[in-house]
Amino acid sequence: NAGVTQTPKFRILKIGQSMTLQCAQDMNHNYMYWYRQDPGMGLKLIYYSVGAGITDKGEVPNGYNVSRSTTEDFPLRLELAAPSQTSVYFCASSYASGTSPLFGPGTRLTVL
Amino acid sequence: KNEVEQSPQNLTAQEGEFITINCSYSVGISALHWLQQHPGGGIVSLFMLSSGKKKHGRLIATINIQEKHSSLHITASHPRDSAVYICAVISNNNDMRFGAGTRLTVKP
């Protein structure tokens, strides 16, 4: 199993550009999550999904969108990038709520 | 005030020392996780616990539900233990909330 994979590893965007962060897992996990990690702060939940076709907002959803058309994939879309979205983004998955999540390697995004 | 507070923020130890990292939380929880984030950035789950104590090698995690407090202990610390240790709680409505992390540096 590849686990949780994320692409790209690094990206620099200009203000107003859009991009999609990809996340995939091959463990047939129902639950998938997107977090952002800012320096000196705990991970913050952006969006999560409890299964294909179902998504919900987390703590900090503004400026982002997600979709979950398959169990495996959970892309995160930034429509109009802003400097405040400069962060490291982690995707994670788990079999069920409350079970140990498996994290992807992260995507470091800089918006200039 | 954060719902999950960790202390200390930074910790430097000499190889071989016994290390304790603390986590206090203010919400009702169903479980608590200790995570490890290495300098390369990857995050791995060390423990999930909802009561008592768990041990894995040189790592021990304890939780006191009544006091809303958990500790992570590392015995005979080693430079390879240098990492950021993150406490995360699963609240009673299934949200996962994270502490800011404790940066541990173990010097040879």
mmCIF file of C-alpha atoms in Angstrom:
data_model
loop_
_atom_site.group_PDB
_atom_site.id
_atom_site.type_symbol
_atom_site.label_atom_id
_atom_site.label_comp_id
_atom_site.label_asym_id
_atom_site.label_seq_id
_atom_site.Cartn_x
_atom_site.Cartn_y
_atom_site.Cartn_z
ATOM 1 C CA ASN A 1 0.000 0.000 0.000
ATOM 2 C CA ALA A 2 1.227 3.483 -0.824
ATOM 3 C CA GLY A 3 -0.703 4.927 2.163
ATOM 4 C CA VAL A 4 -1.678 8.576 1.778
ATOM 5 C CA THR A 5 -0.042 10.417 -1.101
ATOM 6 C CA GLN A 6 -0.068 14.154 -1.745
ATOM 7 C CA THR A 7 1.009 16.178 -4.739
ATOM 8 C CA PRO A 8 2.698 18.513 -5.237
ATOM 9 C CA LYS A 9 5.298 18.618 -2.436
ATOM 10 C CA PHE A 10 5.972 22.326 -2.949
ATOM 11 C CA ARG A 11 4.235 25.108 -4.829
ATOM 12 C CA ILE A 12 4.577 28.859 -5.154
ATOM 13 C CA LEU A 13 1.481 30.762 -6.285
ATOM 14 C CA LYS A 14 0.834 34.373 -7.118
ATOM 15 C CA ILE A 15 -2.051 36.180 -5.429
ATOM 16 C CA GLY A 16 -5.292 35.392 -7.233
ATOM 17 C CA GLN A 17 -4.083 32.192 -8.880
ATOM 18 C CA SER A 18 -5.905 28.929 -8.356
ATOM 19 C CA MET A 19 -4.670 25.413 -7.813
ATOM 20 C CA THR A 20 -5.711 21.963 -6.640
ATOM 21 C CA LEU A 21 -3.827 19.990 -4.007
ATOM 22 C CA GLN A 22 -4.213 16.294 -4.674
ATOM 23 C CA CYS A 23 -4.664 13.627 -2.032
ATOM 24 C CA ALA A 24 -5.159 9.915 -2.541
ATOM 25 C CA GLN A 25 -5.266 6.880 -0.285
ATOM 26 C CA ASP A 26 -5.343 3.200 -1.182
ATOM 27 C CA MET A 27 -6.466 1.730 2.130
ATOM 28 C CA ASN A 28 -10.202 1.986 1.494
ATOM 29 C CA HIS A 29 -10.532 4.464 4.360
ATOM 30 C CA ASN A 30 -13.910 6.130 4.686
ATOM 31 C CA TYR A 31 -12.698 9.262 6.469
ATOM 32 C CA MET A 32 -10.435 11.812 4.846
ATOM 33 C CA TYR A 33 -9.256 15.179 6.150
ATOM 34 C CA TRP A 34 -7.457 18.299 5.032
ATOM 35 C CA TYR A 35 -5.452 20.255 7.616
ATOM 36 C CA ARG A 36 -3.237 23.302 7.459
ATOM 37 C CA GLN A 37 -0.288 23.824 9.755
ATOM 38 C CA ASP A 38 0.966 27.339 10.416
ATOM 39 C CA PRO A 39 4.205 28.010 12.339
ATOM 40 C CA GLY A 40 3.685 27.798 16.105
ATOM 41 C CA MET A 41 0.058 26.755 15.697
ATOM 42 C CA GLY A 42 -1.696 23.434 15.937
ATOM 43 C CA LEU A 43 -3.086 21.735 12.867
ATOM 44 C CA LYS A 44 -6.407 23.242 11.832
ATOM 45 C CA LEU A 45 -9.093 21.232 10.052
ATOM 46 C CA ILE A 46 -10.158 22.750 6.733
ATOM 47 C CA TYR A 47 -12.589 20.154 5.394
ATOM 48 C CA TYR A 48 -13.330 16.517 5.968
ATOM 49 C CA SER A 49 -15.279 13.713 4.348
ATOM 50 C CA VAL A 50 -16.894 10.650 5.877
ATOM 51 C CA GLY A 51 -17.336 8.873 2.562
ATOM 52 C CA ALA A 52 -17.664 9.330 -1.175
ATOM 53 C CA GLY A 53 -20.077 12.099 -2.032
ATOM 54 C CA ILE A 54 -20.089 13.599 1.482
ATOM 55 C CA THR A 55 -18.006 16.572 2.582
ATOM 56 C CA ASP A 56 -18.207 18.916 5.550
ATOM 57 C CA LYS A 57 -16.542 22.122 6.687
ATOM 58 C CA GLY A 58 -13.978 22.115 9.439
ATOM 59 C CA GLU A 59 -12.640 25.000 11.504
ATOM 60 C CA VAL A 60 -11.110 27.077 8.687
ATOM 61 C CA PRO A 61 -12.911 26.359 5.390
ATOM 62 C CA ASN A 62 -13.001 29.878 3.918
ATOM 63 C CA GLY A 63 -11.115 30.162 0.632
ATOM 64 C CA TYR A 64 -11.142 26.420 -0.022
ATOM 65 C CA ASN A 65 -13.350 23.836 -1.688
ATOM 66 C CA VAL A 66 -13.264 20.051 -1.758
ATOM 67 C CA SER A 67 -14.914 17.166 -3.525
ATOM 68 C CA ARG A 68 -15.034 13.434 -2.866
ATOM 69 C CA SER A 69 -16.220 11.675 -5.975
ATOM 70 C CA THR A 70 -14.385 8.442 -5.107
ATOM 71 C CA THR A 71 -13.309 6.761 -1.867
ATOM 72 C CA GLU A 72 -9.668 7.123 -2.864
ATOM 73 C CA ASP A 73 -9.371 10.801 -3.796
ATOM 74 C CA PHE A 74 -9.982 13.999 -1.850
ATOM 75 C CA PRO A 75 -8.656 17.067 -3.719
ATOM 76 C CA LEU A 76 -8.494 20.513 -2.102
ATOM 77 C CA ARG A 77 -9.106 23.514 -4.340
ATOM 78 C CA LEU A 78 -7.888 27.067 -3.771
ATOM 79 C CA GLU A 79 -9.784 29.384 -6.114
ATOM 80 C CA LEU A 80 -8.212 32.800 -5.437
ATOM 81 C CA ALA A 81 -4.940 32.327 -3.586
ATOM 82 C CA ALA A 82 -4.154 34.823 -0.827
ATOM 83 C CA PRO A 83 -0.974 35.305 1.251
ATOM 84 C CA SER A 84 -2.918 34.112 4.316
ATOM 85 C CA GLN A 85 -3.086 30.682 2.659
ATOM 86 C CA THR A 86 0.675 30.273 2.848
ATOM 87 C CA SER A 87 0.978 27.153 4.962
ATOM 88 C CA VAL A 88 1.810 23.466 4.993
ATOM 89 C CA TYR A 89 -1.187 21.354 4.033
ATOM 90 C CA PHE A 90 -1.641 17.813 5.273
ATOM 91 C CA CYS A 91 -4.136 15.287 4.051
ATOM 92 C CA ALA A 92 -5.022 12.388 6.342
ATOM 93 C CA SER A 93 -7.303 9.393 6.299
ATOM 94 C CA SER A 94 -8.711 6.968 8.818
ATOM 95 C CA TYR A 95 -10.936 3.928 8.763
ATOM 96 C CA ALA A 96 -13.424 5.461 11.197
ATOM 97 C CA SER A 97 -13.854 8.567 13.289
ATOM 98 C CA GLY A 98 -11.598 8.502 16.341
ATOM 99 C CA THR A 99 -9.207 5.889 14.971
ATOM 100 C CA SER A 100 -5.563 6.768 14.412
ATOM 101 C CA PRO A 101 -5.246 8.878 11.267
ATOM 102 C CA LEU A 102 -2.584 8.256 8.668
ATOM 103 C CA PHE A 103 -1.041 11.458 7.356
ATOM 104 C CA GLY A 104 0.310 12.282 3.940
ATOM 105 C CA PRO A 105 3.764 13.876 3.573
ATOM 106 C CA GLY A 106 2.374 17.409 3.236
ATOM 107 C CA THR A 107 2.366 20.151 0.617
ATOM 108 C CA ARG A 108 4.240 23.378 1.338
ATOM 109 C CA LEU A 109 2.395 26.248 -0.338
ATOM 110 C CA THR A 110 3.657 29.816 -0.583
ATOM 111 C CA VAL A 111 1.440 32.604 -1.930
ATOM 112 C CA LEU A 112 3.312 35.740 -2.971
ATOM 113 C CA LYS B 1 -7.389 30.060 25.035
ATOM 114 C CA ASN B 2 -6.726 26.930 22.967
ATOM 115 C CA GLU B 3 -8.771 23.875 23.734
ATOM 116 C CA VAL B 4 -5.571 21.812 23.751
ATOM 117 C CA GLU B 5 -2.524 23.199 25.533
ATOM 118 C CA GLN B 6 0.898 21.587 25.517
ATOM 119 C CA SER B 7 3.910 22.280 27.672
ATOM 120 C CA PRO B 8 6.683 22.969 27.305
ATOM 121 C CA GLN B 9 6.748 24.570 23.846
ATOM 122 C CA ASN B 10 10.422 23.745 23.450
ATOM 123 C CA LEU B 11 12.554 21.236 25.292
ATOM 124 C CA THR B 12 16.259 20.505 25.046
ATOM 125 C CA ALA B 13 17.658 17.424 26.742
ATOM 126 C CA GLN B 14 20.900 15.491 26.937
ATOM 127 C CA GLU B 15 20.996 11.979 25.564
ATOM 128 C CA GLY B 16 19.828 9.503 28.175
ATOM 129 C CA GLU B 17 17.557 11.901 30.059
ATOM 130 C CA PHE B 18 13.964 11.097 30.988
ATOM 131 C CA ILE B 19 11.569 13.418 29.181
ATOM 132 C CA THR B 20 7.999 14.420 29.947
ATOM 133 C CA ILE B 21 5.686 16.379 27.670
ATOM 134 C CA ASN B 22 2.319 17.485 29.009
ATOM 135 C CA CYS B 23 -1.054 18.027 27.384
ATOM 136 C CA SER B 24 -4.123 19.602 28.980
ATOM 137 C CA TYR B 25 -7.478 19.946 27.285
ATOM 138 C CA SER B 26 -10.704 21.728 28.118
ATOM 139 C CA VAL B 27 -13.306 19.764 26.147
ATOM 140 C CA GLY B 28 -14.945 16.409 26.681
ATOM 141 C CA ILE B 29 -13.146 13.792 24.666
ATOM 142 C CA SER B 30 -13.561 10.241 23.486
ATOM 143 C CA ALA B 31 -9.861 9.681 22.780
ATOM 144 C CA LEU B 32 -6.483 11.373 22.723
ATOM 145 C CA HIS B 33 -3.649 10.938 20.244
ATOM 146 C CA TRP B 34 0.059 11.586 20.528
ATOM 147 C CA LEU B 35 1.676 12.300 17.172
ATOM 148 C CA GLN B 36 5.307 12.720 16.167
ATOM 149 C CA GLN B 37 6.437 15.089 13.424
ATOM 150 C CA HIS B 38 10.010 14.669 12.234
ATOM 151 C CA PRO B 39 12.128 17.485 10.806
ATOM 152 C CA GLY B 40 11.247 16.300 7.297
ATOM 153 C CA GLY B 41 7.628 17.117 8.097
ATOM 154 C CA GLY B 42 5.984 13.693 8.110
ATOM 155 C CA ILE B 43 3.472 13.048 10.910
ATOM 156 C CA VAL B 44 3.019 9.620 12.459
ATOM 157 C CA SER B 45 0.649 8.471 15.144
ATOM 158 C CA LEU B 46 2.403 7.165 18.283
ATOM 159 C CA PHE B 47 -0.514 6.383 20.569
ATOM 160 C CA MET B 48 -4.247 6.576 20.798
ATOM 161 C CA LEU B 49 -5.643 6.263 24.305
ATOM 162 C CA SER B 50 -8.870 6.859 26.128
ATOM 163 C CA SER B 51 -7.859 5.741 29.618
ATOM 164 C CA GLY B 52 -4.911 4.573 31.663
ATOM 165 C CA LYS B 53 -1.491 4.048 30.171
ATOM 166 C CA LYS B 54 0.135 2.664 27.032
ATOM 167 C CA LYS B 55 3.767 1.724 26.443
ATOM 168 C CA HIS B 56 5.660 1.212 23.207
ATOM 169 C CA GLY B 57 9.380 0.681 23.532
ATOM 170 C CA ARG B 58 10.833 3.705 25.328
ATOM 171 C CA LEU B 59 7.636 5.711 24.970
ATOM 172 C CA ILE B 60 4.908 5.795 27.597
ATOM 173 C CA ALA B 61 1.637 7.717 27.360
ATOM 174 C CA THR B 62 -0.753 8.277 30.241
ATOM 175 C CA ILE B 63 -4.104 9.957 30.487
ATOM 176 C CA ASN B 64 -6.196 11.155 33.415
ATOM 177 C CA ILE B 65 -9.725 11.749 32.144
ATOM 178 C CA GLN B 66 -10.937 13.403 35.361
ATOM 179 C CA GLU B 67 -8.096 15.921 35.332
ATOM 180 C CA LYS B 68 -8.215 16.324 31.509
ATOM 181 C CA HIS B 69 -4.513 15.768 31.276
ATOM 182 C CA SER B 70 -2.146 13.477 29.391
ATOM 183 C CA SER B 71 1.606 13.015 29.488
ATOM 184 C CA LEU B 72 4.069 11.541 27.054
ATOM 185 C CA HIS B 73 7.269 10.169 28.575
ATOM 186 C CA ILE B 74 10.440 9.156 26.792
ATOM 187 C CA THR B 75 12.911 7.054 28.740
ATOM 188 C CA ALA B 76 16.633 6.988 27.889
ATOM 189 C CA SER B 77 16.204 9.709 25.269
ATOM 190 C CA HIS B 78 18.266 9.578 22.091
ATOM 191 C CA PRO B 79 19.061 12.198 19.414
ATOM 192 C CA ARG B 80 16.783 10.339 16.998
ATOM 193 C CA ASP B 81 13.862 11.229 19.307
ATOM 194 C CA SER B 82 14.319 14.868 18.259
ATOM 195 C CA ALA B 83 11.003 15.867 16.713
ATOM 196 C CA VAL B 84 7.852 17.843 17.345
ATOM 197 C CA TYR B 85 5.370 15.951 19.522
ATOM 198 C CA ILE B 86 1.726 16.853 19.028
ATOM 199 C CA CYS B 87 -1.209 16.111 21.297
ATOM 200 C CA ALA B 88 -4.602 15.804 19.590
ATOM 201 C CA VAL B 89 -7.997 15.105 21.105
ATOM 202 C CA ILE B 90 -11.152 13.662 19.614
ATOM 203 C CA SER B 91 -13.958 15.729 21.103
ATOM 204 C CA ASN B 92 -17.312 14.197 21.975
ATOM 205 C CA ASN B 93 -18.740 15.464 18.663
ATOM 206 C CA ASN B 94 -15.904 13.719 16.799
ATOM 207 C CA ASP B 95 -13.863 16.837 15.991
ATOM 208 C CA MET B 96 -10.099 16.396 16.181
ATOM 209 C CA ARG B 97 -8.344 19.336 17.871
ATOM 210 C CA PHE B 98 -4.578 19.727 18.019
ATOM 211 C CA GLY B 99 -2.099 21.260 20.401
ATOM 212 C CA ALA B 100 0.607 23.525 18.986
ATOM 213 C CA GLY B 101 3.266 20.893 19.554
ATOM 214 C CA THR B 102 6.386 20.519 21.691
ATOM 215 C CA ARG B 103 9.695 20.774 19.890
ATOM 216 C CA LEU B 104 12.146 18.310 21.458
ATOM 217 C CA THR B 105 15.880 18.415 20.793
ATOM 218 C CA VAL B 106 18.035 15.670 22.276
ATOM 219 C CA LYS B 107 21.750 16.435 22.225
ATOM 220 C CA PRO B 108 24.384 13.693 22.126
#
